[in-house]
Coordinates of C-alpha atoms in Angstrom, one line a residue:
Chain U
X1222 CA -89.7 70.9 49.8
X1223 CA -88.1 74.2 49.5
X1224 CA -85.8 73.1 46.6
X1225 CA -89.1 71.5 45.0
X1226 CA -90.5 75.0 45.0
X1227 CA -87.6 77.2 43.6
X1228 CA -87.7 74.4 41.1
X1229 CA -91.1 74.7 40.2
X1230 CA -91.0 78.6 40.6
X1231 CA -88.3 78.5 37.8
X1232 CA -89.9 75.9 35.5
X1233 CA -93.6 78.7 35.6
X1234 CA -91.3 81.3 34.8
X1235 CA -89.6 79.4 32.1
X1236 CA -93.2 78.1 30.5
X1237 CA -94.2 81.9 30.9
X1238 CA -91.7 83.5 29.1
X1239 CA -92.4 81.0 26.2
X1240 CA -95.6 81.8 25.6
X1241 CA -94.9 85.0 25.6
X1242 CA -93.6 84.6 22.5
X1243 CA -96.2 82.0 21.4
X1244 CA -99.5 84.7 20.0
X1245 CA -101.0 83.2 17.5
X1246 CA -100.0 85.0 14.5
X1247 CA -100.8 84.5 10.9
X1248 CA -99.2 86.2 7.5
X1249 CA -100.6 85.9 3.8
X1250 CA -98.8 87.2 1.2
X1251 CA -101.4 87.7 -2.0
X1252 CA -101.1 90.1 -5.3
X1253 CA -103.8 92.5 -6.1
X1254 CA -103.7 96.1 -7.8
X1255 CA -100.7 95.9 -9.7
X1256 CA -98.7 94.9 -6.5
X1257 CA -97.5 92.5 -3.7
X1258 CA -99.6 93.0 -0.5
X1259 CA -98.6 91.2 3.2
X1260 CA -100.7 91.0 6.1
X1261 CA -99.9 90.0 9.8
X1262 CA -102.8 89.9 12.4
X1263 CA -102.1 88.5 15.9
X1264 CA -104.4 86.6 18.2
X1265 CA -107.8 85.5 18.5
X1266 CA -109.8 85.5 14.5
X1267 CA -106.6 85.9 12.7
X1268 CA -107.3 83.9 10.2
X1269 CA -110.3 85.1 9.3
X1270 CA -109.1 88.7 9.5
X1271 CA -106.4 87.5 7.2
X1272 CA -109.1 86.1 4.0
X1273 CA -111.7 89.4 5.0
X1274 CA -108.8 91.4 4.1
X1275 CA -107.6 89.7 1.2
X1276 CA -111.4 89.8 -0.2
X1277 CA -111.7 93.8 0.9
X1278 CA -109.0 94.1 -1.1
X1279 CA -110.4 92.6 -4.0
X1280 CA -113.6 94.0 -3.8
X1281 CA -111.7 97.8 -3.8
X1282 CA -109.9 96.6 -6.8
X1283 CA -112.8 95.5 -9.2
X1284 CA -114.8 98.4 -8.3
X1285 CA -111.9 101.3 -8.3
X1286 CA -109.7 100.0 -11.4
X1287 CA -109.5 102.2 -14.0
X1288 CA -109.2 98.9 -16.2
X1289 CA -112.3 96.6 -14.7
X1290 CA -115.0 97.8 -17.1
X1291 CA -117.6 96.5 -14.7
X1292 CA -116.5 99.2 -11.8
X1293 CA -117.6 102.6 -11.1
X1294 CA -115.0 104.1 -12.0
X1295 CA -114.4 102.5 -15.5
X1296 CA -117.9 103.4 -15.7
X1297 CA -117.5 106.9 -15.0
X1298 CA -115.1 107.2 -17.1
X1299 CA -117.5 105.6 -20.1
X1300 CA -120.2 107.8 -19.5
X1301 CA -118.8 110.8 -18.0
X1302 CA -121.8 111.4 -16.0
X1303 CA -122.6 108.7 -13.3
X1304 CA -124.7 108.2 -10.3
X1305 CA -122.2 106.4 -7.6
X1306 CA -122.9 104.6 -4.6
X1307 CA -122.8 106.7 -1.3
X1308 CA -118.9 104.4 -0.5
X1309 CA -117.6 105.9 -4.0
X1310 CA -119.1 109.1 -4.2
X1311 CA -117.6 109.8 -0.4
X1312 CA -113.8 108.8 -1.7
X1313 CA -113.8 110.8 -4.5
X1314 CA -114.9 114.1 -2.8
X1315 CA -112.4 113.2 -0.3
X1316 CA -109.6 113.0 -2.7
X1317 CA -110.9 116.3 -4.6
X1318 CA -110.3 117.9 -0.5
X1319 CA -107.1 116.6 -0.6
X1320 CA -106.4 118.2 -4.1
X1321 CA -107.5 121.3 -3.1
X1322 CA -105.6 121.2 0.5
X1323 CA -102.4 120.6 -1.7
X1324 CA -103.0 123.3 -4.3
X1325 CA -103.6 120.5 -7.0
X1326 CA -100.2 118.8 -6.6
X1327 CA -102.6 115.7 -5.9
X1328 CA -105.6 115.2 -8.4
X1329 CA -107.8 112.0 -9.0
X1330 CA -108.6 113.2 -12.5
X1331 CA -105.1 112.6 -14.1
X1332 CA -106.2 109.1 -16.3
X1333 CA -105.7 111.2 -19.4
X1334 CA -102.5 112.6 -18.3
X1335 CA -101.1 109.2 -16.6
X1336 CA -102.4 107.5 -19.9
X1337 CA -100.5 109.6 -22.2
X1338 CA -97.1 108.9 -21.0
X1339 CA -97.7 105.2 -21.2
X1340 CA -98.0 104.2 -17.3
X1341 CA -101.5 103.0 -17.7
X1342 CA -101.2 99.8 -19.6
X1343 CA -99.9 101.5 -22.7
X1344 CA -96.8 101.8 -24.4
X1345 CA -93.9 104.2 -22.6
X1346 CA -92.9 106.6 -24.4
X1347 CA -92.0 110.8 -24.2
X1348 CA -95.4 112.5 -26.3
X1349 CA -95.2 115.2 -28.8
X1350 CA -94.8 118.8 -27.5
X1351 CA -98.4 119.6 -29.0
X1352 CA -99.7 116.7 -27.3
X1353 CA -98.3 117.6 -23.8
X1354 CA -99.4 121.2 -24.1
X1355 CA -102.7 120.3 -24.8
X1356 CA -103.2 118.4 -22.2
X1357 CA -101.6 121.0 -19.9
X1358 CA -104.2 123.4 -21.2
X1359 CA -107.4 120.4 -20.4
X1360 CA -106.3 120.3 -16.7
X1361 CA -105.8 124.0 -16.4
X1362 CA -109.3 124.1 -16.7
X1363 CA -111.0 120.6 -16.1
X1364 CA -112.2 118.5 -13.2
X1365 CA -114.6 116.5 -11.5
X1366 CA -117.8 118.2 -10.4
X1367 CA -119.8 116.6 -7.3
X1368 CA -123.2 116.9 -6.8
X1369 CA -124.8 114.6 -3.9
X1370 CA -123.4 111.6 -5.3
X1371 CA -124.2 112.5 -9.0
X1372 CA -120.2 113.0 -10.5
X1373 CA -119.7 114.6 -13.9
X1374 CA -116.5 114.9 -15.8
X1375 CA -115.5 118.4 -17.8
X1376 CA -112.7 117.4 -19.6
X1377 CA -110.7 114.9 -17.1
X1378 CA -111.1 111.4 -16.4
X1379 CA -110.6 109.4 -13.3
X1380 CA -107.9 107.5 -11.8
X1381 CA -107.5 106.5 -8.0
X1382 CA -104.4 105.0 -8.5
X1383 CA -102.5 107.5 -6.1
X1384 CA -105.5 106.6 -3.3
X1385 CA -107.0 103.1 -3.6
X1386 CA -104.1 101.8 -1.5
X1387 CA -103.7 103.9 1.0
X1388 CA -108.2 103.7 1.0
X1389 CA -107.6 99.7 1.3
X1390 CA -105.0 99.9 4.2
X1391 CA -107.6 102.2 6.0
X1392 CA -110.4 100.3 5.5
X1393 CA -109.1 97.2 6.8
X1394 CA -107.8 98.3 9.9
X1395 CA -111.1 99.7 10.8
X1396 CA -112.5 96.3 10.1
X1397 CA -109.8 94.5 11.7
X1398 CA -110.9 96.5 14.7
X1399 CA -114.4 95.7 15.0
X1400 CA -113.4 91.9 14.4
X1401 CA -111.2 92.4 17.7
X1402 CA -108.0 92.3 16.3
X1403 CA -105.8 94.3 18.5
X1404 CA -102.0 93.8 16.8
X1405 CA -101.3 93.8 13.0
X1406 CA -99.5 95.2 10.1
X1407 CA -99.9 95.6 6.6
X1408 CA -98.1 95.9 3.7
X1409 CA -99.7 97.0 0.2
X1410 CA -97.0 97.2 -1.9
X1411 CA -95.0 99.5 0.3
X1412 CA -97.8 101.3 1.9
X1413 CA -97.7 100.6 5.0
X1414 CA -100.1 100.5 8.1
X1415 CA -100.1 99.2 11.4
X1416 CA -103.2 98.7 13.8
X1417 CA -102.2 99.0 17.5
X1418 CA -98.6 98.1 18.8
X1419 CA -96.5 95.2 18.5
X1420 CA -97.9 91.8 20.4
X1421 CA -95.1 92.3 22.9
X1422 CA -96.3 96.2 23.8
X1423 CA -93.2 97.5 21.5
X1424 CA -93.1 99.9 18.3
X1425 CA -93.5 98.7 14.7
X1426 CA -90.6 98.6 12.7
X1427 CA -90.7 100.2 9.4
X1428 CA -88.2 100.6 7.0
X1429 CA -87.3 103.1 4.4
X1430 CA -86.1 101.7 0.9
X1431 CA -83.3 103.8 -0.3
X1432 CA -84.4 105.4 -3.4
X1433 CA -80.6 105.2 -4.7
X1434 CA -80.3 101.6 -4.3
X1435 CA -84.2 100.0 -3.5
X1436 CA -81.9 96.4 -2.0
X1437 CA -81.0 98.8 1.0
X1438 CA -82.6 100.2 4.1
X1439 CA -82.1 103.6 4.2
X1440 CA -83.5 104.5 7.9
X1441 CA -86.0 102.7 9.9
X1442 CA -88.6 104.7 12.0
X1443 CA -90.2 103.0 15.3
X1444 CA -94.2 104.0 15.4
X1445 CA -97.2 103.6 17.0
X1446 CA -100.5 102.6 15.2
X1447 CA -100.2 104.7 11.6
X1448 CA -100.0 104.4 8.0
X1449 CA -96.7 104.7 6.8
X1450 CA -97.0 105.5 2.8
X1451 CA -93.9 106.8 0.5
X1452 CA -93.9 108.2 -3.2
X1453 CA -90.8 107.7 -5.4
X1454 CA -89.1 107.9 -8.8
X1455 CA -87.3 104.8 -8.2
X1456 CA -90.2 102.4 -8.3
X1457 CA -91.6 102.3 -11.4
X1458 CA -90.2 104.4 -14.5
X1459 CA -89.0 104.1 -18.4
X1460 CA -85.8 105.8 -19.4
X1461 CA -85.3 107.7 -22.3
X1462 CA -82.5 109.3 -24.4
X1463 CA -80.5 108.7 -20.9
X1464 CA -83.5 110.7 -18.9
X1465 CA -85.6 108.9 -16.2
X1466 CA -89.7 109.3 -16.4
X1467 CA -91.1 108.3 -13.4
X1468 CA -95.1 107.3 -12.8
X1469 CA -95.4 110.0 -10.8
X1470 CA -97.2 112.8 -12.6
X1471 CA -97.2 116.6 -12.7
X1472 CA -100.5 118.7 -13.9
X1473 CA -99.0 121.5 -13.8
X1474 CA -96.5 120.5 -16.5
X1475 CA -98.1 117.6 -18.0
X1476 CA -94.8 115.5 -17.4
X1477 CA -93.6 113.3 -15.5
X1478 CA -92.2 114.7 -11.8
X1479 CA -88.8 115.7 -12.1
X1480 CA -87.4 117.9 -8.9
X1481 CA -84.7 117.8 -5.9
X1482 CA -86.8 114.8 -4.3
X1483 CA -86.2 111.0 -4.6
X1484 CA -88.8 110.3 -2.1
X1485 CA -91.3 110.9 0.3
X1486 CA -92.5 109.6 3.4
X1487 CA -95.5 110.7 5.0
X1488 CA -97.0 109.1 8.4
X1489 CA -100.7 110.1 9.5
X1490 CA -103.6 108.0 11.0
X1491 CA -105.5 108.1 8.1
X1492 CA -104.2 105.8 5.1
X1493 CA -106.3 107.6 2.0
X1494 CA -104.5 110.9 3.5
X1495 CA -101.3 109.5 3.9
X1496 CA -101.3 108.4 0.6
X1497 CA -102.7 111.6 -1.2
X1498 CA -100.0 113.7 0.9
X1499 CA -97.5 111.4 0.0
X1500 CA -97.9 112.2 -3.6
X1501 CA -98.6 115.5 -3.5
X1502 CA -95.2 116.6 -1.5
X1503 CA -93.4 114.4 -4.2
X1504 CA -94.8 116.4 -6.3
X1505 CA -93.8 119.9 -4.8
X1506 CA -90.5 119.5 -4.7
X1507 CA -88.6 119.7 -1.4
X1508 CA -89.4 123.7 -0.6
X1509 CA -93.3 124.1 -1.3
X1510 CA -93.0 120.5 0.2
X1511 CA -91.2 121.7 3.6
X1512 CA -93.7 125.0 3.7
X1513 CA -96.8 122.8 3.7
X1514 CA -95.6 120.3 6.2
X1515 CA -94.9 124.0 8.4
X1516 CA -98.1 124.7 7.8
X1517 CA -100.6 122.2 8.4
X1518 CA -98.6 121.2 11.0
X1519 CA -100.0 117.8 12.1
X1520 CA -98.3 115.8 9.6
X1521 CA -95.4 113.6 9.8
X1522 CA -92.8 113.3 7.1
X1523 CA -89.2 112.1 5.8
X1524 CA -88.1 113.8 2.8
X1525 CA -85.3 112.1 1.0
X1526 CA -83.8 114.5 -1.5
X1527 CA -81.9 113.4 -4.6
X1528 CA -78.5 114.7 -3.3
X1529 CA -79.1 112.0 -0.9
X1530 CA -79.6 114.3 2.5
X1531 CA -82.6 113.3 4.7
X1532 CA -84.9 115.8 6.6
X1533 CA -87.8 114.9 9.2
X1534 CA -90.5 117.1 10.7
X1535 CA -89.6 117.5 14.4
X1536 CA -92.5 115.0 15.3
X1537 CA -90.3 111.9 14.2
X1538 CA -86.4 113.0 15.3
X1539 CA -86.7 110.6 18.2
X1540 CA -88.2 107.5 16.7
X1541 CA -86.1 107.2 13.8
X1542 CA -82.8 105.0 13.2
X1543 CA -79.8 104.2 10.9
X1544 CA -79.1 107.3 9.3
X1545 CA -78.0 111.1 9.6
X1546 CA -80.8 113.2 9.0
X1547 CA -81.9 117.2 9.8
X1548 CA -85.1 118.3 11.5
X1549 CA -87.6 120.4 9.4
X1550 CA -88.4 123.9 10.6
X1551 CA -91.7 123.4 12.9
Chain N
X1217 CA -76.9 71.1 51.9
X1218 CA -78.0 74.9 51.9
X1219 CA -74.5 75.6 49.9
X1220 CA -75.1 72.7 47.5
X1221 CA -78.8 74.0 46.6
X1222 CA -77.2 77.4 45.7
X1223 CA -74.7 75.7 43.5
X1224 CA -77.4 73.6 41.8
X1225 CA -79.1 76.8 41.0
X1226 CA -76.3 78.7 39.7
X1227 CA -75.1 76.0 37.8
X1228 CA -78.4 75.5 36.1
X1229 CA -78.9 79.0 35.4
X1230 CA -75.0 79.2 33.8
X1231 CA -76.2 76.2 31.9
X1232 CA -79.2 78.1 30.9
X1233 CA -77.2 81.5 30.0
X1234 CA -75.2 79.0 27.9
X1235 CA -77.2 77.6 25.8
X1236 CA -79.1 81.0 25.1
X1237 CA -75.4 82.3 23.9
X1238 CA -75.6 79.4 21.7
X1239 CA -79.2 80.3 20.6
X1240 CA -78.3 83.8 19.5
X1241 CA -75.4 82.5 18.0
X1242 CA -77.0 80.1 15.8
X1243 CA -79.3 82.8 15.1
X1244 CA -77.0 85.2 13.9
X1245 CA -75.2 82.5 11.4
X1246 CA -78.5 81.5 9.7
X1247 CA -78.4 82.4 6.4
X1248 CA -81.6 81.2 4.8
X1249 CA -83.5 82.3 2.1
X1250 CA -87.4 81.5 1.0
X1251 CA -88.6 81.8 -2.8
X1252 CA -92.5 81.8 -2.9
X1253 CA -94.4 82.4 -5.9
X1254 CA -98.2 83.3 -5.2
X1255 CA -98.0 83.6 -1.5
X1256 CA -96.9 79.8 -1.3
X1257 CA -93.9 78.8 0.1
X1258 CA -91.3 76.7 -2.9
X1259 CA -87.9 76.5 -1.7
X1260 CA -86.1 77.1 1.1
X1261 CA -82.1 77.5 0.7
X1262 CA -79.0 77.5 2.5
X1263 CA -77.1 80.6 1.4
X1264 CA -74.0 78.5 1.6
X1265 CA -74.6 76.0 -0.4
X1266 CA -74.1 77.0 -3.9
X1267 CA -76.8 75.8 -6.3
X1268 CA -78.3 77.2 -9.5
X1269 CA -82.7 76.6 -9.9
X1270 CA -85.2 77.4 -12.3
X1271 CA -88.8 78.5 -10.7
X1272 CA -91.6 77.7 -13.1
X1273 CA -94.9 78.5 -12.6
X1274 CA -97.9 80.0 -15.2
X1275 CA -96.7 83.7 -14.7
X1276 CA -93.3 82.8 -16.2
X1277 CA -89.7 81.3 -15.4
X1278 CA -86.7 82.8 -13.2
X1279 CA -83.3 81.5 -13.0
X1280 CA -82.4 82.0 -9.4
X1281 CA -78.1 81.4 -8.3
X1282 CA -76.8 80.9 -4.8
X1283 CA -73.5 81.7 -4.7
X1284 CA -70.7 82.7 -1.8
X1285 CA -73.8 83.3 0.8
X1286 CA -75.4 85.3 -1.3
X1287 CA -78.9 84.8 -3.7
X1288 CA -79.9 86.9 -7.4
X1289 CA -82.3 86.2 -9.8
X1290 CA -80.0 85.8 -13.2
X1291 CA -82.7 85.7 -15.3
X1292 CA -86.2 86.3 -15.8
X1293 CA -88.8 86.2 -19.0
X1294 CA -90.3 89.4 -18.0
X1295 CA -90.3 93.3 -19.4
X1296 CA -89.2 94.8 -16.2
X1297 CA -85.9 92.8 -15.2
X1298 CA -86.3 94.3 -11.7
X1299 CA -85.4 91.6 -9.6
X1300 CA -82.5 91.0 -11.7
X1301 CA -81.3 94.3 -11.1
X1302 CA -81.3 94.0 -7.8
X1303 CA -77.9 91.5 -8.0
X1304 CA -76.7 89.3 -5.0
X1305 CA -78.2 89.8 -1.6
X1306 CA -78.3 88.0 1.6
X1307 CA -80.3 89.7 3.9
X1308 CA -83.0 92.6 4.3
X1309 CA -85.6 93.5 1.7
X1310 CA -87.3 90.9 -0.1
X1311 CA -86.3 90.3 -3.8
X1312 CA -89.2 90.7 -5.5
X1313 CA -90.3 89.8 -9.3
X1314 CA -94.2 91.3 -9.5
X1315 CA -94.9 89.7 -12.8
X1316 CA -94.1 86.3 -12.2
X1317 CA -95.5 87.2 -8.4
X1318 CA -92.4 85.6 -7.1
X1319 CA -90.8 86.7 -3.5
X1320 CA -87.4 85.8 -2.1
X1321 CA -87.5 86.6 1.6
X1322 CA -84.5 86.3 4.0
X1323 CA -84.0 84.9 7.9
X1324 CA -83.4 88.7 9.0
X1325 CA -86.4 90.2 6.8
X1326 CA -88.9 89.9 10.2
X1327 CA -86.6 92.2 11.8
X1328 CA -88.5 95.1 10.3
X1329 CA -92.5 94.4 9.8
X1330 CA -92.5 96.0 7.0
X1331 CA -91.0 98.3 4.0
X1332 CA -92.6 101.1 2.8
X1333 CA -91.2 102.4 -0.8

């Protein structure tokens, strides 16, 4: 009898453990907005989690893309004055708090800008000198102007192309969580957000792609529910006369970004911030970059500078792994 | 009897260390790569079996090599050449060819949930 117990106590433990491991957990890899997206939900309604997400993301897509003629923004763009519904009007004033927060190194208004230097379906190619000061001299000066949800354009035209992901990771956590999805992660083409913690209780895993070499993992930080968004060079970029022009642009200068950073990482709750922020410190170059993150003070951040040294805010020097790094002055 | 119920027991749970051993060892060895194209799963290779493959679909064409452990996309009909510049990998970050929507995953990739870049 007692030997039929110890047996049976092992085989419950054994069973237990297994299941452990057994929440039901479904991926779908799927391309939308220029990019490949993953998603993992675990448990009960993952599935369905999965295709709601997949159409969200759709749905963003056709109504946000500067190139669907049928969206808002496309329409906006068209028209230059344009009633929006209460979802779009609400992102783009949003984004233009953002902006100012940043000091304009973030802007929803650079189509024109992002257009001229090929990265928006066009050619690639370095514009005139006339043609780049002009434009300098329209941004100085232009922007979108809000009223209720009544936008008019002086000058600029839209593009959310530095938002709509970081928007789409956002939004689908927060309906993930009224679906009663407790555990997932997503990927939208390197923006990253997790909802809750791992099935098991642990930390997410997320890695950081070197900018130097984007096969290797530069350093990988162990978080909590966050989105996780960086802004490189290295991703998308045309090469001329032996310089690199990245997608990533400047107002100020009406170029391409070109400073001491190769990347930035920046981790906050909220996924349209995360990926504003993310863009805008690119943007700033590593100083003006390390000043705001003082500032403001609530926001996490790896800075990867082109020399190759790392630097964190003090908020992440205990939950990141698998490279040297320094702290950032608090 | 009482000693040779103890000796049951610790023999089974050697046994049982054992084979976990050999579990993580297997695991360790796997070298395995996946090539999907739209989300869907096409191939599934041994990285030590040397092989050269073509992946057609209607976004375009790769040439994909295995060779010494190791997988690269040679070739690709595309603008960007990307995934070609990434050369020879076994392990970590997915190769990944966006035009052609074409993703070659590894065994280790799960170890981190996800890559931000």
């Amino acid at each position: 009898m007692k030997r039929f117990l110890t047996v049976f106590f092992f085989g419950v433990l054994l069973l237990s453990v297994s299941a452990c491991g057994m929440v039901t957990s479904e991926s779908r890899e799927t391309f939308a907005m220029d990019t490949v997206m993953n998603f993992s939900a675990y448990g009960k309604g993952a599935e369905k989690a999965l295709s709601d997400a997949v159409d969200l993301v759709n749905r963003l897509e056709d109504n946000y893309s500067v190139s669907r003629d049928s969206g808002e923004i496309a329409r906006l763009n068209r028209e230059g004055t344009a009633l929006l519904t209460e979802e779009t009007a609400a992102l783009i004033r949003r984004c233009l708090e953002i902006s100012d927060m940043t000091g304009g190194a973030f802007r929803p208004d650079l189509y024109e800008l992002t257009s001229l230097w090929g990265f928006l379906g066009g050619e690639n190619d370095v514009p005139a000198d006339r043609d780049i000061e002009e434009m300098k001299k329209k941004l100085q000066s232009g922007s979108v102007i809000m009223e209720g949800n009544l936008a008019r354009l002086d000058s600029v035209k839209v593009d959310l192309g530095a938002a709509v992901k970081g928007y789409a990771g956002q939004l689908i956590v927060d309906l993930w969580k009224e679906e009663g999805i407790s555990s997932g992660v997503l990927s939208l083409g390197g923006n990253v957000q997790t909802l809750g913690l791992k099935p098991d209780g642990s930390l997410w895993n997320v890695g950081i792609v070197d900018p130097e070499n984007p096969g290797v993992t530069l350093c990988v930080l162990h978080v909590g529910e966050t989105a996780v968004v960086t802004s490189g060079g290295y991703q998308r970029y045309f090469e001329k006369d032996g310089i690199r022009y990245c997608h990533i642009m400047d107002a100020e200068t009406a170029s391409p970004v070109s400073n001491d950073l190769a990347s930035v990482t920046v981790l906050v709750n909220d996924g349209l911030l995360a990926d504003c922020l993310s863009t805008a410190l690119f943007v700033m170059g590593f100083d003006r970059a390390a000043s705001f993150l003082a500032q403001v003070g609530n926001v996490d951040a790896v800075l990867v500078k082109t020399d190759g040294s790392i630097f964190v805010t003090p908020g992440l020097k205990d939950c990141i792994n698998g490279a040297e790094f320094e702290v950032l002055p608090s | 009897m009482k000693t040779k119920f103890w000796l049951l027991i610790l023999g089974g749970l050697l046994l049982a260390s054992l084979l976990f051993l050999l579990f993580l060892g297997t695991q360790g060895e796997k070298s395995e790569a996946v090539i999907s194209v739209n989300g869907e799963e096409r191939y599934r290779l041994d990285l030590q079996e040397d092989r050269e493959l073509t992946v057609e679909s209607r976004w375009g064409s790769n040439i994909v090599s295995v060779k010494n452990g190791k997988i690269a996309v040679l070739e690709a009909d595309c603008p960007t050449q990307i995934c070609v510049l990434r050369g020879y990998q076994n392990s970590g970050i997915p190769i990944i060819c966006l035009p052609h929507r074409l993703v070659i995953s590894f065994a280790d990739s799960e170890l981190v949930d996800a890559w931000t870049k």
